[in-house]
Amino acid sequence: MIALARAATLLAALGATLAYATDIGYLAPPGVPAKEFPSPQRPVAQIVSPSRSAEEHRDSLNEAGDIARLLELKLGMTVGDIGAGSGYHTVRLSRLVGPAGSVIAQDVTRDYLIELAKRTERLKLTNVMFALGEPHDPRLPASSLDAAILVHMYHEIAQPYAFLYNLAPALKAGARVGIVDLERPTPEHGTPIELLRCEVTAVGYREIATYQLAGDSGYLAVFSPPEKAGRKSPRDIVACGNRAGTR
């Protein structure tokens, strides 16, 4: 009887996982192919975990609160959590933007999104959508975001020039992009700020400000998206050197 009960539990869990999986996919048609862009001239870190560190520790540093304040995130906004992972920021953003707002949790790892969908259901968060992306393309709807955050994941983007280029159409006029990372080489799961500035501005984004976050949270670099009119061609983008990406 115990074995049968365990089997039933496993089957129910599998059925729930399959149900979540069918609801998670691309939210937009593909953008410009990766082959049109230069490859990064520095190492790309491997995706090793859906979470950077314990959520209690991050809360003690007010990481989510500081990012929201510096990006001026408000009720009613639609915010993209790019590389959402286990959803540390997704669940906090959901409460911040409220029922009139929404959060699009995006990731290239479907299993992460499936687990995050379960988490948001347990927490009864009804304003979260899920978007599967590709290494070169977040696959997000045009003009859907008031802001986007990329927290401790930029160094894991395999095709950063293509990814940033394909992200831009999803950003509304006046949108802000906040990138959080550590001042360390990319193989050590960070991005030196000068390297980040070089790569992001190479695609046409404009830097607004850079802030140092508390404790070991790293820095927050804030950018505005490229102008839609007169955007440079992917083939005109020049890759930055690896002088700041490795030791």
mmCIF file of N, CA, C and O in Angstrom, residues 72-78 93-102 146:
data_model
loop_
_atom_site.group_PDB
_atom_site.id
_atom_site.type_symbol
_atom_site.label_atom_id
_atom_site.label_comp_id
_atom_site.label_asym_id
_atom_site.label_seq_id
_atom_site.Cartn_x
_atom_site.Cartn_y
_atom_site.Cartn_z
ATOM 1 N N GLU A 72 13.240 52.920 -10.189
ATOM 2 C CA GLU A 72 11.951 53.615 -10.069
ATOM 3 C C GLU A 72 10.793 52.740 -10.553
ATOM 4 O O GLU A 72 9.914 53.190 -11.303
ATOM 5 N N LEU A 73 10.795 51.488 -10.102
ATOM 6 C CA LEU A 73 9.716 50.574 -10.459
ATOM 7 C C LEU A 73 8.484 50.909 -9.619
ATOM 8 O O LEU A 73 8.588 51.194 -8.431
ATOM 9 N N LYS A 74 7.317 50.834 -10.256
ATOM 10 C CA LYS A 74 6.093 51.298 -9.595
ATOM 11 C C LYS A 74 4.922 50.355 -9.863
ATOM 12 O O LYS A 74 4.987 49.482 -10.743
ATOM 13 N N LEU A 75 3.849 50.590 -9.092
ATOM 14 C CA LEU A 75 2.594 49.886 -9.309
ATOM 15 C C LEU A 75 2.151 50.032 -10.762
ATOM 16 O O LEU A 75 2.268 51.115 -11.350
ATOM 17 N N GLY A 76 1.637 48.956 -11.323
ATOM 18 C CA GLY A 76 1.074 48.997 -12.660
ATOM 19 C C GLY A 76 2.062 48.755 -13.777
ATOM 20 O O GLY A 76 1.652 48.616 -14.938
ATOM 21 N N MET A 77 3.338 48.706 -13.483
ATOM 22 C CA MET A 77 4.336 48.474 -14.520
ATOM 23 C C MET A 77 4.379 47.010 -14.948
ATOM 24 O O MET A 77 3.968 46.112 -14.206
ATOM 25 N N THR A 78 4.913 46.787 -16.155
ATOM 26 C CA THR A 78 5.262 45.442 -16.599
ATOM 27 C C THR A 78 6.778 45.357 -16.623
ATOM 28 O O THR A 78 7.443 46.141 -17.321
ATOM 29 N N LEU A 93 8.895 41.292 -7.336
ATOM 30 C CA LEU A 93 8.365 42.238 -8.316
ATOM 31 C C LEU A 93 6.853 42.085 -8.478
ATOM 32 O O LEU A 93 6.138 43.074 -8.667
ATOM 33 N N SER A 94 6.363 40.855 -8.404
ATOM 34 C CA SER A 94 4.934 40.612 -8.532
ATOM 35 C C SER A 94 4.150 41.415 -7.505
ATOM 36 O O SER A 94 3.126 42.038 -7.822
ATOM 37 N N ARG A 95 4.637 41.424 -6.283
ATOM 38 C CA ARG A 95 3.955 42.165 -5.227
ATOM 39 C C ARG A 95 4.140 43.663 -5.394
ATOM 40 O O ARG A 95 3.249 44.454 -5.100
ATOM 41 N N LEU A 96 5.299 44.057 -5.900
ATOM 42 C CA LEU A 96 5.596 45.474 -6.071
ATOM 43 C C LEU A 96 4.706 46.120 -7.131
ATOM 44 O O LEU A 96 4.154 47.211 -6.924
ATOM 45 N N VAL A 97 4.557 45.478 -8.276
ATOM 46 C CA VAL A 97 3.783 46.091 -9.372
ATOM 47 C C VAL A 97 2.289 45.923 -9.177
ATOM 48 O O VAL A 97 1.499 46.643 -9.784
ATOM 49 N N GLY A 98 1.876 44.979 -8.332
ATOM 50 C CA GLY A 98 0.483 44.830 -7.972
ATOM 51 C C GLY A 98 -0.391 44.222 -9.054
ATOM 52 O O GLY A 98 0.079 43.910 -10.155
ATOM 53 N N PRO A 99 -1.673 44.065 -8.768
ATOM 54 C CA PRO A 99 -2.595 43.419 -9.708
ATOM 55 C C PRO A 99 -2.711 44.136 -11.051
ATOM 56 O O PRO A 99 -3.005 43.507 -12.066
ATOM 57 N N ALA A 100 -2.499 45.437 -11.058
ATOM 58 C CA ALA A 100 -2.587 46.186 -12.315
ATOM 59 C C ALA A 100 -1.322 46.072 -13.151
ATOM 60 O O ALA A 100 -1.317 46.444 -14.323
ATOM 61 N N GLY A 101 -0.262 45.565 -12.548
ATOM 62 C CA GLY A 101 0.991 45.365 -13.265
ATOM 63 C C GLY A 101 1.224 43.893 -13.547
ATOM 64 O O GLY A 101 0.376 43.047 -13.278
ATOM 65 N N SER A 102 2.374 43.603 -14.119
ATOM 66 C CA SER A 102 2.701 42.212 -14.405
ATOM 67 C C SER A 102 4.209 42.028 -14.454
ATOM 68 O O SER A 102 4.973 42.987 -14.613
ATOM 69 N N ASP A 146 8.054 47.949 -19.357
ATOM 70 C CA ASP A 146 8.427 49.262 -18.822
ATOM 71 C C ASP A 146 9.847 49.242 -18.279
ATOM 72 O O ASP A 146 10.499 50.283 -18.188
#
